[in-house]
Amino acid sequence: MNRRKFFKHLSILVPGLVSIPSFLSAAQLINTQSGSVIIVGAGAAGLYAAKVLKESGIDVTIIEASAIHGGRVRPAIGFADFNVEAGAEFVHGKGNAAGTPPSFLWSAINTYNIDLLLEYGSYKELYQIDSDYEIAPPFWNAQLESAWQFYLNMYAYTGDDILMSDYLELTYGITESHPYWHFYEAWIGAEFGTSIKRIGMKSIAISENLWLTGDKDFFLDTSYRDLLDTLFFDGVLENIEYNAVVDAIDFNSDTISVHCSNGLTYTADKILVTVPLTILKENTIAFTPALPENKMHAIETIGMGAGMKIILKFSETFWPDDIQDMTIDGYTTEIWTPGIDKTGATNNVLMCFIMGENAEYLSAQGPAAIDTVIAELDLLFAGNASAFLIDSLIVDWSKEPYIKGAYSFPAPFTYISDTDSTRIDLSLPVDCKLFFAGEATNNNHPATVHGALESGARAAAEILECLTLNTINTDT
């Protein structure tokens, strides 16, 4: 979906984002490493770590609870005559005017085929104002400017880590009854995977200051998961064991055992856990010994909750052709037109992006959530939404049994400072045996696909270093 302590040795960067100790050459790690690693979770982080480890000579087994790979990167196959994404949809982080470097994912896609990257934001936007709407540009007013300036300047906040909703009320008198509340919810709450009632002001400020790549976003003119497979994952898909739900991990001895609910047990030298944060919050995996206190605190503190996409297909458009994005005053919150500029796209599709409290409400409605969304669109478009609707799809990530949420967000006290955060604590290895990756562990680029990939590279480097240290200690 949308929207980030290493070892003490000095490190160097080699292709593929693998940071390795300076006392070893890249060739040594890639050509002479041995050992076995179990990776729990076949999402972007786990698969990228598997790629790095396998290419370094490590015996890798990936244990996936579901019947498919990709995690929260998933196509809505067959819904339209162009690629529609049920999960992650954007590529973030092209270099901006200030010279910030692009994300490595953007760079990899750009090198592979630049035509696949479709820049987001080059069309107009539709804003609901009361029961009507305006088109921007040219429409703009003082209230929109205030909301936009708040969004642009929230990184400068230096106060206590109070909830964003409380700060808006105390400082600006903005509450849920404010006629422009939905712009804050869409532009900040939904973008960060939640509601502004759950975001910590200090934590979101620090998180934004830690962002290292550019600020442009892109759609893909192809399937996101297929492209990741082509660029990175094809070589490790054969290593996946599907429909295997991990319920216990024992790292109390040199050999680590992983038990699954189907009765199978796997053993390895090291284990990498890449399950979504929500799964860790539920404590459905029993760790022996228990996880360290700081890691448990991190799991409890970092936010992750309900998120969903409601995808609608119509027999014809009833919205202006030059509109790419809509901000709606209702449960629907944010809508975009995913087919703009995509090859062969003739279907008329709207993507409704719903997070946090709004997602909880619509999730509880089940299939009736479609009626709620259509009613909100009918209000703006004179009943045309219901008149022209021909198909719909609800992708409720909170009901996905092995994911159970959207993506992590900066709840209060997620960040204490740039170098002291619960994301760092979550990422730290335990006893050079148990490792963690996933977007929630990325201190700079959480809640993004490239952040998940980076975390996989980081964890793979840590595992390679520990395997090397083990070999050195054994030899001596």
Tab-separated table of C-alpha atoms in Angstrom:
chain	number	residue	atom	x	y	z
A	1	MET	CA	0.000	0.000	0.000
A	2	ASN	CA	1.157	3.702	0.163
A	3	ARG	CA	4.124	5.079	2.393
A	4	ARG	CA	10.302	4.016	6.849
A	5	LYS	CA	21.836	-1.030	15.921
A	6	PHE	CA	23.752	-2.135	13.260
A	7	PHE	CA	27.013	-3.898	14.174
A	8	LYS	CA	29.884	-1.695	15.297
A	9	HIS	CA	32.140	-2.609	12.387
A	10	LEU	CA	32.639	0.010	9.706
A	11	SER	CA	30.852	-1.143	6.576
A	12	ILE	CA	30.927	-0.723	2.825
A	13	LEU	CA	28.062	-0.772	0.370
A	14	VAL	CA	27.917	-3.351	-2.398
A	15	PRO	CA	25.315	-3.718	-5.164
A	16	GLY	CA	21.962	-4.895	-3.860
A	17	LEU	CA	22.155	-2.669	-0.759
A	18	VAL	CA	24.055	-5.254	1.267
A	19	SER	CA	26.131	-3.614	3.975
A	20	ILE	CA	29.054	-5.857	4.929
A	21	PRO	CA	31.902	-5.531	7.439
A	22	SER	CA	34.955	-3.745	6.080
A	23	PHE	CA	37.296	-6.531	7.247
A	24	LEU	CA	35.714	-8.866	4.684
A	25	SER	CA	35.554	-8.348	0.964
A	26	ALA	CA	32.308	-8.684	-0.971
A	27	ALA	CA	33.814	-11.640	-2.816
A	28	GLN	CA	34.505	-13.459	0.458
A	29	LEU	CA	30.931	-13.109	1.612
A	30	ILE	CA	29.364	-13.947	-1.730
A	31	ASN	CA	31.576	-16.899	-2.618
A	32	THR	CA	32.614	-18.550	0.636
A	33	GLN	CA	29.654	-18.220	2.976
A	34	SER	CA	27.853	-21.326	4.222
A	35	GLY	CA	25.050	-22.045	6.621
A	36	SER	CA	21.284	-22.296	6.691
A	37	VAL	CA	18.618	-19.667	7.276
A	38	ILE	CA	14.857	-19.917	7.692
A	39	ILE	CA	12.894	-16.846	6.645
A	40	VAL	CA	9.374	-16.517	8.021
A	41	GLY	CA	7.233	-14.612	5.531
A	42	ALA	CA	7.388	-14.366	1.731
A	43	GLY	CA	6.714	-10.654	1.469
A	44	ALA	CA	9.041	-8.056	-0.027
A	45	ALA	CA	11.433	-8.017	2.955
A	46	GLY	CA	11.727	-11.779	3.276
A	47	LEU	CA	12.129	-12.394	-0.430
A	48	TYR	CA	14.793	-9.722	-0.833
A	49	ALA	CA	16.747	-11.098	2.109
A	50	ALA	CA	16.434	-14.567	0.580
A	51	LYS	CA	17.825	-13.277	-2.712
A	52	VAL	CA	20.893	-11.773	-1.030
A	53	LEU	CA	21.518	-14.817	1.155
A	54	LYS	CA	21.042	-17.365	-1.620
A	55	GLU	CA	23.377	-15.453	-3.914
A	56	SER	CA	25.917	-15.541	-1.068
A	57	GLY	CA	25.802	-19.346	-0.886
A	58	ILE	CA	23.429	-19.702	2.059
A	59	ASP	CA	20.856	-22.501	2.208
A	60	VAL	CA	17.540	-20.626	2.426
A	61	THR	CA	14.044	-21.873	3.281
A	62	ILE	CA	11.156	-19.400	3.158
A	63	ILE	CA	8.092	-20.343	5.201
A	64	GLU	CA	4.892	-18.630	4.049
A	65	ALA	CA	1.584	-18.949	5.886
A	66	SER	CA	-0.605	-18.281	2.844
A	67	ALA	CA	-0.806	-19.897	-0.575
A	68	ILE	CA	0.798	-16.933	-2.404
A	69	HIS	CA	3.911	-14.813	-2.171
A	70	GLY	CA	4.231	-11.042	-2.132
A	71	GLY	CA	2.666	-10.153	1.206
A	72	ARG	CA	0.949	-6.790	0.908
A	73	VAL	CA	1.997	-6.510	-2.757
A	74	ARG	CA	-0.854	-8.226	-4.580
A	75	PRO	CA	-2.587	-7.747	-7.938
A	76	ALA	CA	-6.367	-7.666	-8.279
A	77	ILE	CA	-6.213	-10.170	-11.112
A	78	GLY	CA	-8.865	-9.864	-13.807
A	79	PHE	CA	-10.744	-6.915	-12.335
A	80	ALA	CA	-10.030	-4.568	-15.239
A	81	ASP	CA	-8.316	-4.433	-18.619
A	82	PHE	CA	-5.220	-2.929	-16.969
A	83	ASN	CA	-3.238	-3.851	-13.874
A	84	VAL	CA	-5.125	-3.004	-10.689
A	85	GLU	CA	-3.360	-3.335	-7.342
A	86	ALA	CA	-5.137	-4.842	-4.342
A	87	GLY	CA	-2.268	-3.817	-2.076
A	88	ALA	CA	0.854	-1.699	-2.556
A	89	GLU	CA	0.453	0.549	-5.568
A	90	PHE	CA	3.029	3.341	-5.521
A	91	VAL	CA	6.763	3.521	-6.096
A	92	HIS	CA	8.073	6.262	-3.826
A	93	GLY	CA	11.189	8.321	-3.722
A	94	LYS	CA	12.474	9.716	-6.999
A	95	GLY	CA	15.144	12.362	-6.428
A	96	ASN	CA	13.734	15.841	-5.954
A	97	ALA	CA	14.945	19.303	-6.917
A	98	ALA	CA	17.128	19.536	-3.805
A	99	GLY	CA	19.212	16.647	-5.061
A	100	THR	CA	17.923	13.979	-2.678
A	101	PRO	CA	18.870	10.614	-4.190
A	102	PRO	CA	16.107	8.377	-5.525
A	103	SER	CA	15.052	5.194	-3.787
A	104	PHE	CA	16.976	2.191	-5.038
A	105	LEU	CA	13.659	0.629	-6.152
A	106	TRP	CA	12.877	3.600	-8.385
A	107	SER	CA	16.417	3.406	-9.767
A	108	ALA	CA	16.134	-0.331	-10.459
A	109	ILE	CA	12.841	0.101	-12.322
A	110	ASN	CA	14.131	3.132	-14.185
A	111	THR	CA	17.143	1.124	-15.381
A	112	TYR	CA	15.001	-1.864	-16.329
A	113	ASN	CA	12.293	0.062	-18.227
A	114	ILE	CA	11.693	3.758	-17.623
A	115	ASP	CA	8.343	3.590	-19.448
A	116	LEU	CA	6.851	1.560	-16.590
A	117	LEU	CA	7.051	4.565	-14.232
A	118	LEU	CA	4.028	6.885	-14.470
A	119	GLU	CA	4.399	10.014	-12.369
A	120	TYR	CA	1.508	10.644	-10.002
A	121	GLY	CA	0.130	14.129	-9.476
A	122	SER	CA	0.217	15.614	-12.972
A	123	TYR	CA	-3.597	15.800	-13.210
A	124	LYS	CA	-6.224	17.835	-11.341
A	125	GLU	CA	-7.822	16.986	-8.014
A	126	LEU	CA	-11.447	17.044	-6.877
A	127	TYR	CA	-12.261	18.307	-3.379
A	128	GLN	CA	-15.592	17.850	-1.645
A	129	ILE	CA	-16.693	21.059	0.065
A	130	ASP	CA	-19.929	20.498	1.997
A	131	SER	CA	-22.258	18.583	-0.378
A	132	ASP	CA	-20.628	19.858	-3.574
A	133	TYR	CA	-17.159	19.680	-5.076
A	134	GLU	CA	-14.499	21.938	-6.548
A	135	ILE	CA	-11.659	21.228	-8.967
A	136	ALA	CA	-8.078	22.183	-8.157
A	137	PRO	CA	-6.528	23.906	-9.909
A	138	PRO	CA	-7.857	26.566	-10.218
A	139	PHE	CA	-9.860	26.252	-6.996
A	140	TRP	CA	-8.036	26.979	-3.753
A	141	ASN	CA	-8.954	28.802	-0.583
A	142	ALA	CA	-7.557	29.812	2.813
A	143	GLN	CA	-8.775	26.661	4.584
A	144	LEU	CA	-7.084	24.389	2.044
A	145	GLU	CA	-3.938	26.466	2.276
A	146	SER	CA	-3.930	26.076	6.076
A	147	ALA	CA	-4.314	22.302	5.816
A	148	TRP	CA	-1.606	22.124	3.167
A	149	GLN	CA	0.808	24.264	5.178
A	150	PHE	CA	0.199	22.081	8.224
A	151	TYR	CA	1.080	19.029	6.131
A	152	LEU	CA	4.224	20.668	4.749
A	153	ASN	CA	5.456	21.947	8.111
A	154	MET	CA	4.562	19.137	10.520
A	155	TYR	CA	8.181	17.909	10.349
A	156	ALA	CA	9.228	21.101	12.192
A	157	TYR	CA	7.219	20.212	15.302
A	158	THR	CA	9.409	19.889	18.423
A	159	GLY	CA	6.896	19.589	21.271
A	160	ASP	CA	5.633	16.629	23.256
A	161	ASP	CA	4.424	13.523	21.459
A	162	ILE	CA	0.712	14.249	21.766
A	163	LEU	CA	-1.890	12.974	19.336
A	164	MET	CA	-2.181	14.989	16.141
A	165	SER	CA	-5.927	15.404	16.672
A	166	ASP	CA	-5.301	16.908	20.114
A	167	TYR	CA	-2.668	19.253	18.714
A	168	LEU	CA	-5.000	20.437	15.949
A	169	GLU	CA	-7.727	21.163	18.483
A	170	LEU	CA	-5.477	22.874	21.032
A	171	THR	CA	-3.544	24.966	18.515
A	172	TYR	CA	-6.039	25.674	15.725
A	173	GLY	CA	-9.437	24.768	17.142
A	174	ILE	CA	-9.879	22.070	14.488
A	175	THR	CA	-12.053	19.123	15.566
A	176	GLU	CA	-14.079	16.459	13.769
A	177	SER	CA	-16.894	18.967	13.336
A	178	HIS	CA	-14.653	21.285	11.331
A	179	PRO	CA	-15.766	21.400	7.658
A	180	TYR	CA	-12.194	20.708	6.469
A	181	TRP	CA	-11.377	17.912	8.935
A	182	HIS	CA	-11.508	15.354	6.101
A	183	PHE	CA	-8.556	16.983	4.339
A	184	TYR	CA	-6.336	16.352	7.357
A	185	GLU	CA	-7.658	12.789	7.556
A	186	ALA	CA	-7.015	12.128	3.853
A	187	TRP	CA	-3.735	13.967	3.357
A	188	ILE	CA	-2.117	12.823	6.614
A	189	GLY	CA	-4.177	10.177	8.401
A	190	ALA	CA	-4.900	7.932	5.405
A	191	GLU	CA	-1.495	8.519	3.810
A	192	PHE	CA	0.194	7.280	6.958
A	193	GLY	CA	-2.107	4.273	7.214
A	194	THR	CA	-4.368	5.363	10.059
A	195	SER	CA	-6.358	8.292	11.472
A	196	ILE	CA	-5.001	11.562	12.837
A	197	LYS	CA	-6.417	10.551	16.235
A	198	ARG	CA	-3.681	7.884	16.400
A	199	ILE	CA	-0.583	9.692	15.084
A	200	GLY	CA	1.998	11.152	17.472
A	201	MET	CA	3.049	14.695	16.533
A	202	LYS	CA	6.679	14.307	17.590
A	203	SER	CA	6.950	10.836	16.083
A	204	ILE	CA	5.593	11.874	12.690
A	205	ALA	CA	7.898	14.911	12.674
A	206	ILE	CA	10.991	12.802	13.362
A	207	SER	CA	9.860	10.169	10.862
A	208	GLU	CA	9.509	12.785	8.132
A	209	ASN	CA	12.919	14.260	8.920
A	210	LEU	CA	14.495	10.811	8.575
A	211	TRP	CA	13.129	10.275	5.049
A	212	LEU	CA	16.213	9.978	2.816
A	213	THR	CA	14.803	9.750	-0.713
A	214	GLY	CA	12.885	12.123	-2.959
A	215	ASP	CA	9.242	13.020	-2.625
A	216	LYS	CA	7.759	12.020	-5.971
A	217	ASP	CA	5.373	9.082	-6.374
A	218	PHE	CA	4.721	6.800	-9.341
A	219	PHE	CA	2.165	4.301	-10.561
A	220	LEU	CA	3.437	1.277	-12.473
A	221	ASP	CA	2.310	0.373	-15.979
A	222	THR	CA	2.572	-3.313	-15.060
A	223	SER	CA	1.848	-5.608	-12.135
A	224	TYR	CA	3.862	-4.544	-9.080
A	225	ARG	CA	4.422	-8.110	-7.879
A	226	ASP	CA	5.354	-9.406	-11.331
A	227	LEU	CA	7.893	-6.605	-11.694
A	228	LEU	CA	9.443	-7.336	-8.278
A	229	ASP	CA	9.657	-10.992	-9.268
A	230	THR	CA	11.458	-10.081	-12.482
A	231	LEU	CA	13.846	-7.634	-10.843
A	232	PHE	CA	14.613	-9.512	-7.631
A	233	PHE	CA	12.638	-12.589	-6.615
A	234	ASP	CA	12.416	-15.140	-9.443
A	235	GLY	CA	15.513	-16.961	-8.195
A	236	VAL	CA	14.096	-17.634	-4.709
A	237	LEU	CA	10.443	-18.480	-5.398
A	238	GLU	CA	11.394	-22.169	-5.553
A	239	ASN	CA	12.581	-21.911	-1.943
A	240	ILE	CA	9.111	-21.090	-0.566
A	241	GLU	CA	7.137	-23.556	1.552
A	242	TYR	CA	3.508	-22.399	1.263
A	243	ASN	CA	0.556	-22.897	3.643
A	244	ALA	CA	2.889	-23.282	6.609
A	245	VAL	CA	1.816	-21.220	9.611
A	246	VAL	CA	4.636	-20.717	12.114
A	247	ASP	CA	3.435	-20.962	15.712
A	248	ALA	CA	6.707	-21.425	17.644
A	249	ILE	CA	10.363	-20.467	17.293
A	250	ASP	CA	12.991	-21.911	19.637
A	251	PHE	CA	16.396	-20.190	19.433
A	252	ASN	CA	17.637	-21.387	22.805
A	253	SER	CA	20.412	-23.547	21.318
A	254	ASP	CA	22.867	-23.341	18.437
A	255	THR	CA	20.356	-25.016	16.129
A	256	ILE	CA	17.131	-23.048	15.776
A	257	SER	CA	13.843	-24.879	15.387
A	258	VAL	CA	10.705	-23.490	13.791
A	259	HIS	CA	7.430	-25.283	14.409
A	260	CYS	CA	4.366	-24.926	12.172
A	261	SER	CA	0.719	-25.567	12.957
A	262	ASN	CA	0.675	-28.365	10.354
A	263	GLY	CA	3.025	-30.332	12.599
A	264	LEU	CA	6.191	-29.789	10.560
A	265	THR	CA	9.388	-28.569	12.192
A	266	TYR	CA	12.274	-26.877	10.358
A	267	THR	CA	15.791	-26.300	11.684
A	268	ALA	CA	18.519	-23.859	10.671
A	269	ASP	CA	21.520	-21.889	11.919
A	270	LYS	CA	19.712	-18.540	11.822
A	271	ILE	CA	16.144	-17.314	11.476
A	272	LEU	CA	14.725	-14.125	10.005
A	273	VAL	CA	11.209	-13.045	11.001
A	274	THR	CA	9.453	-10.772	8.499
A	275	VAL	CA	5.792	-11.175	9.454
A	276	PRO	CA	3.650	-8.000	9.607
A	277	LEU	CA	3.714	-6.053	12.863
A	278	THR	CA	0.086	-6.970	13.574
A	279	ILE	CA	1.013	-10.660	13.723
A	280	LEU	CA	3.727	-9.899	16.278
A	281	LYS	CA	1.230	-7.827	18.276
A	282	GLU	CA	-1.108	-10.810	18.487
A	283	ASN	CA	1.614	-13.041	20.007
A	284	THR	CA	0.591	-15.937	17.777
A	285	ILE	CA	4.249	-16.989	17.510
A	286	ALA	CA	5.711	-18.344	20.754
A	287	PHE	CA	9.398	-17.403	21.114
A	288	THR	CA	11.766	-19.429	23.311
A	289	PRO	CA	13.392	-17.705	25.064
A	290	ALA	CA	11.006	-14.774	25.308
A	291	LEU	CA	11.805	-11.710	23.230
A	292	PRO	CA	13.788	-8.951	24.998
A	293	GLU	CA	11.788	-6.291	26.805
A	294	ASN	CA	12.804	-3.498	24.420
A	295	LYS	CA	11.599	-5.491	21.440
A	296	MET	CA	8.268	-6.270	23.084
A	297	HIS	CA	7.895	-2.573	23.901
A	298	ALA	CA	8.560	-1.726	20.258
A	299	ILE	CA	5.939	-4.208	19.067
A	300	GLU	CA	3.384	-2.691	21.434
A	301	THR	CA	4.246	0.949	20.629
A	302	ILE	CA	4.479	1.152	16.839
A	303	GLY	CA	1.048	1.514	15.298
A	304	MET	CA	-0.585	-0.700	12.697
A	305	GLY	CA	-4.281	-1.151	12.139
A	306	ALA	CA	-7.170	-1.464	9.742
A	307	GLY	CA	-6.829	-0.539	6.101
A	308	MET	CA	-8.752	-1.417	2.992
A	309	LYS	CA	-9.251	-0.717	-0.681
A	310	ILE	CA	-12.670	-0.657	-2.279
A	311	ILE	CA	-12.287	-0.884	-6.042
A	312	LEU	CA	-15.189	0.173	-8.257
A	313	LYS	CA	-15.738	-0.327	-11.994
A	314	PHE	CA	-18.312	1.698	-13.941
A	315	SER	CA	-19.847	1.437	-17.404
A	316	GLU	CA	-18.842	5.032	-18.058
A	317	THR	CA	-17.157	7.919	-16.294
A	318	PHE	CA	-19.245	10.445	-14.404
A	319	TRP	CA	-16.294	12.432	-13.074
A	320	PRO	CA	-14.206	14.952	-15.063
A	321	ASP	CA	-11.665	13.247	-17.345
A	322	ASP	CA	-8.735	15.311	-16.032
A	323	ILE	CA	-9.247	14.233	-12.401
A	324	GLN	CA	-6.731	11.852	-10.843
A	325	ASP	CA	-7.455	12.254	-7.132
A	326	MET	CA	-10.537	12.987	-4.988
A	327	THR	CA	-10.802	13.947	-1.324
A	328	ILE	CA	-14.208	12.960	0.042
A	329	ASP	CA	-15.953	14.108	3.225
A	330	GLY	CA	-17.099	10.724	4.492
A	331	TYR	CA	-15.880	7.222	5.209
A	332	THR	CA	-14.428	6.928	1.719
A	333	THR	CA	-11.783	9.599	2.460
A	334	GLU	CA	-9.499	9.363	-0.595
A	335	ILE	CA	-10.100	8.142	-4.142
A	336	TRP	CA	-7.911	7.998	-7.223
A	337	THR	CA	-8.234	6.880	-10.829
A	338	PRO	CA	-5.687	4.062	-11.246
A	339	GLY	CA	-6.089	3.646	-15.019
A	340	ILE	CA	-4.833	7.058	-16.117
A	341	ASP	CA	-2.035	6.703	-18.706
A	342	LYS	CA	-1.868	2.909	-18.356
A	343	THR	CA	-1.420	0.867	-21.526
A	344	GLY	CA	-4.689	-0.476	-22.934
A	345	ALA	CA	-6.827	0.929	-20.110
A	346	THR	CA	-10.428	1.499	-21.215
A	347	ASN	CA	-12.296	0.423	-18.062
A	348	ASN	CA	-13.556	3.190	-15.793
A	349	VAL	CA	-12.189	2.380	-12.328
A	350	LEU	CA	-12.049	4.275	-9.048
A	351	MET	CA	-9.756	3.184	-6.213
A	352	CYS	CA	-11.076	4.043	-2.736
A	353	PHE	CA	-8.313	4.149	-0.119
A	354	ILE	CA	-9.645	3.864	3.434
A	355	MET	CA	-7.558	3.708	6.622
A	356	GLY	CA	-7.871	3.751	10.388
A	357	GLU	CA	-11.232	4.445	12.013
A	358	ASN	CA	-12.994	4.760	8.669
A	359	ALA	CA	-11.659	1.357	7.641
A	360	GLU	CA	-12.823	-0.163	10.916
A	361	TYR	CA	-16.336	1.151	10.312
A	362	LEU	CA	-16.552	-0.084	6.730
A	363	SER	CA	-14.915	-3.400	7.587
A	364	ALA	CA	-17.647	-4.043	10.151
A	365	GLN	CA	-20.251	-3.479	7.414
A	366	GLY	CA	-18.919	-6.324	5.280
A	367	PRO	CA	-20.327	-6.321	1.705
A	368	ALA	CA	-22.627	-3.421	2.633
A	369	ALA	CA	-19.554	-1.173	2.656
A	370	ILE	CA	-20.024	-0.890	-1.115
A	371	ASP	CA	-23.432	0.709	-0.530
A	372	THR	CA	-21.917	3.273	1.833
A	373	VAL	CA	-19.217	4.260	-0.644
A	374	ILE	CA	-21.623	4.441	-3.581
A	375	ALA	CA	-24.022	6.583	-1.553
A	376	GLU	CA	-21.224	9.063	-0.834
A	377	LEU	CA	-20.338	9.229	-4.528
A	378	ASP	CA	-24.001	9.561	-5.515
A	379	LEU	CA	-24.265	12.606	-3.267
A	380	LEU	CA	-21.543	14.347	-5.259
A	381	PHE	CA	-22.390	13.054	-8.713
A	382	ALA	CA	-26.194	13.213	-8.891
A	383	GLY	CA	-26.772	9.476	-8.478
A	384	ASN	CA	-24.486	8.461	-11.332
A	385	ALA	CA	-22.304	6.165	-9.221
A	386	SER	CA	-25.113	3.709	-8.535
A	387	ALA	CA	-26.470	4.111	-12.054
A	388	PHE	CA	-23.202	3.169	-13.755
A	389	LEU	CA	-21.676	0.658	-11.288
A	390	ILE	CA	-20.943	-2.714	-12.920
A	391	ASP	CA	-18.438	-4.371	-10.556
A	392	SER	CA	-16.806	-3.899	-7.167
A	393	LEU	CA	-14.130	-5.495	-5.014
A	394	ILE	CA	-13.436	-5.093	-1.294
A	395	VAL	CA	-9.835	-5.772	-0.260
A	396	ASP	CA	-9.953	-5.663	3.526
A	397	TRP	CA	-6.403	-6.129	4.790
A	398	SER	CA	-7.512	-6.293	8.412
A	399	LYS	CA	-9.369	-9.523	7.553
A	400	GLU	CA	-6.425	-11.127	5.768
A	401	PRO	CA	-5.580	-13.870	8.303
A	402	TYR	CA	-1.785	-13.633	8.019
A	403	ILE	CA	-1.543	-9.854	7.615
A	404	LYS	CA	-4.409	-8.249	9.582
A	405	GLY	CA	-3.710	-4.627	8.789
A	406	ALA	CA	-2.437	-1.984	6.389
A	407	TYR	CA	1.060	-0.804	7.299
A	408	SER	CA	2.860	0.630	10.312
A	409	PHE	CA	2.412	4.229	11.399
A	410	PRO	CA	4.086	6.612	13.899
A	411	ALA	CA	1.913	6.246	16.994
A	412	PRO	CA	3.018	8.352	19.979
A	413	PHE	CA	6.515	7.457	21.231
A	414	THR	CA	7.407	5.454	18.138
A	415	TYR	CA	10.333	7.881	17.835
A	416	ILE	CA	12.175	9.481	20.742
A	417	SER	CA	14.897	10.980	18.529
A	418	ASP	CA	16.545	10.344	15.165
A	419	THR	CA	18.716	7.641	16.697
A	420	ASP	CA	16.410	6.375	19.429
A	421	SER	CA	13.267	4.754	18.124
A	422	THR	CA	11.159	1.674	18.607
A	423	ARG	CA	11.697	0.856	14.913
A	424	ILE	CA	15.428	0.464	15.628
A	425	ASP	CA	14.636	-1.696	18.666
A	426	LEU	CA	12.339	-3.878	16.566
A	427	SER	CA	15.053	-4.343	13.931
A	428	LEU	CA	17.848	-5.432	16.279
A	429	PRO	CA	19.089	-9.051	16.117
A	430	VAL	CA	18.839	-11.217	19.228
A	431	ASP	CA	21.988	-13.151	20.172
A	432	CYS	CA	23.151	-13.289	16.551
A	433	LYS	CA	20.455	-15.954	16.005
A	434	LEU	CA	17.097	-14.235	15.581
A	435	PHE	CA	16.701	-11.399	13.059
A	436	PHE	CA	13.864	-9.088	12.066
A	437	ALA	CA	12.912	-7.312	8.842
A	438	GLY	CA	9.842	-5.702	7.301
A	439	GLU	CA	8.672	-2.184	6.631
A	440	ALA	CA	7.954	-1.568	10.337
A	441	THR	CA	11.654	-2.117	11.129
A	442	ASN	CA	12.883	0.558	8.714
A	443	ASN	CA	13.777	3.728	10.612
A	444	ASN	CA	13.880	5.874	7.466
A	445	HIS	CA	11.336	4.508	4.983
A	446	PRO	CA	8.599	2.621	6.856
A	447	ALA	CA	5.259	1.864	5.220
A	448	THR	CA	6.810	1.577	1.753
A	449	VAL	CA	7.837	-1.255	-0.527
A	450	HIS	CA	11.335	0.130	-0.925
A	451	GLY	CA	11.557	0.374	2.877
A	452	ALA	CA	10.655	-3.311	3.159
A	453	LEU	CA	13.268	-4.239	0.544
A	454	GLU	CA	15.904	-2.167	2.335
A	455	SER	CA	15.105	-3.920	5.611
A	456	GLY	CA	15.591	-7.289	3.921
A	457	ALA	CA	18.993	-6.188	2.671
A	458	ARG	CA	19.938	-4.924	6.133
A	459	ALA	CA	18.878	-8.165	7.823
A	460	ALA	CA	20.716	-10.279	5.229
A	461	ALA	CA	23.910	-8.320	5.929
A	462	GLU	CA	23.496	-8.904	9.661
A	463	ILE	CA	22.992	-12.633	9.112
A	464	LEU	CA	26.037	-12.870	6.841
A	465	GLU	CA	28.129	-11.090	9.427
A	466	CYS	CA	26.970	-13.414	12.220
A	467	LEU	CA	27.607	-16.496	10.091
A	468	THR	CA	31.098	-15.197	9.357
A	469	LEU	CA	31.778	-14.454	13.013
A	470	ASN	CA	30.577	-17.951	13.912
A	471	THR	CA	32.985	-19.434	11.374
A	472	ILE	CA	35.884	-17.332	12.672
A	473	ASN	CA	35.138	-18.310	16.275
A	474	THR	CA	34.887	-22.006	15.329
A	475	ASP	CA	38.158	-21.921	13.413
A	476	THR	CA	39.967	-20.286	16.312
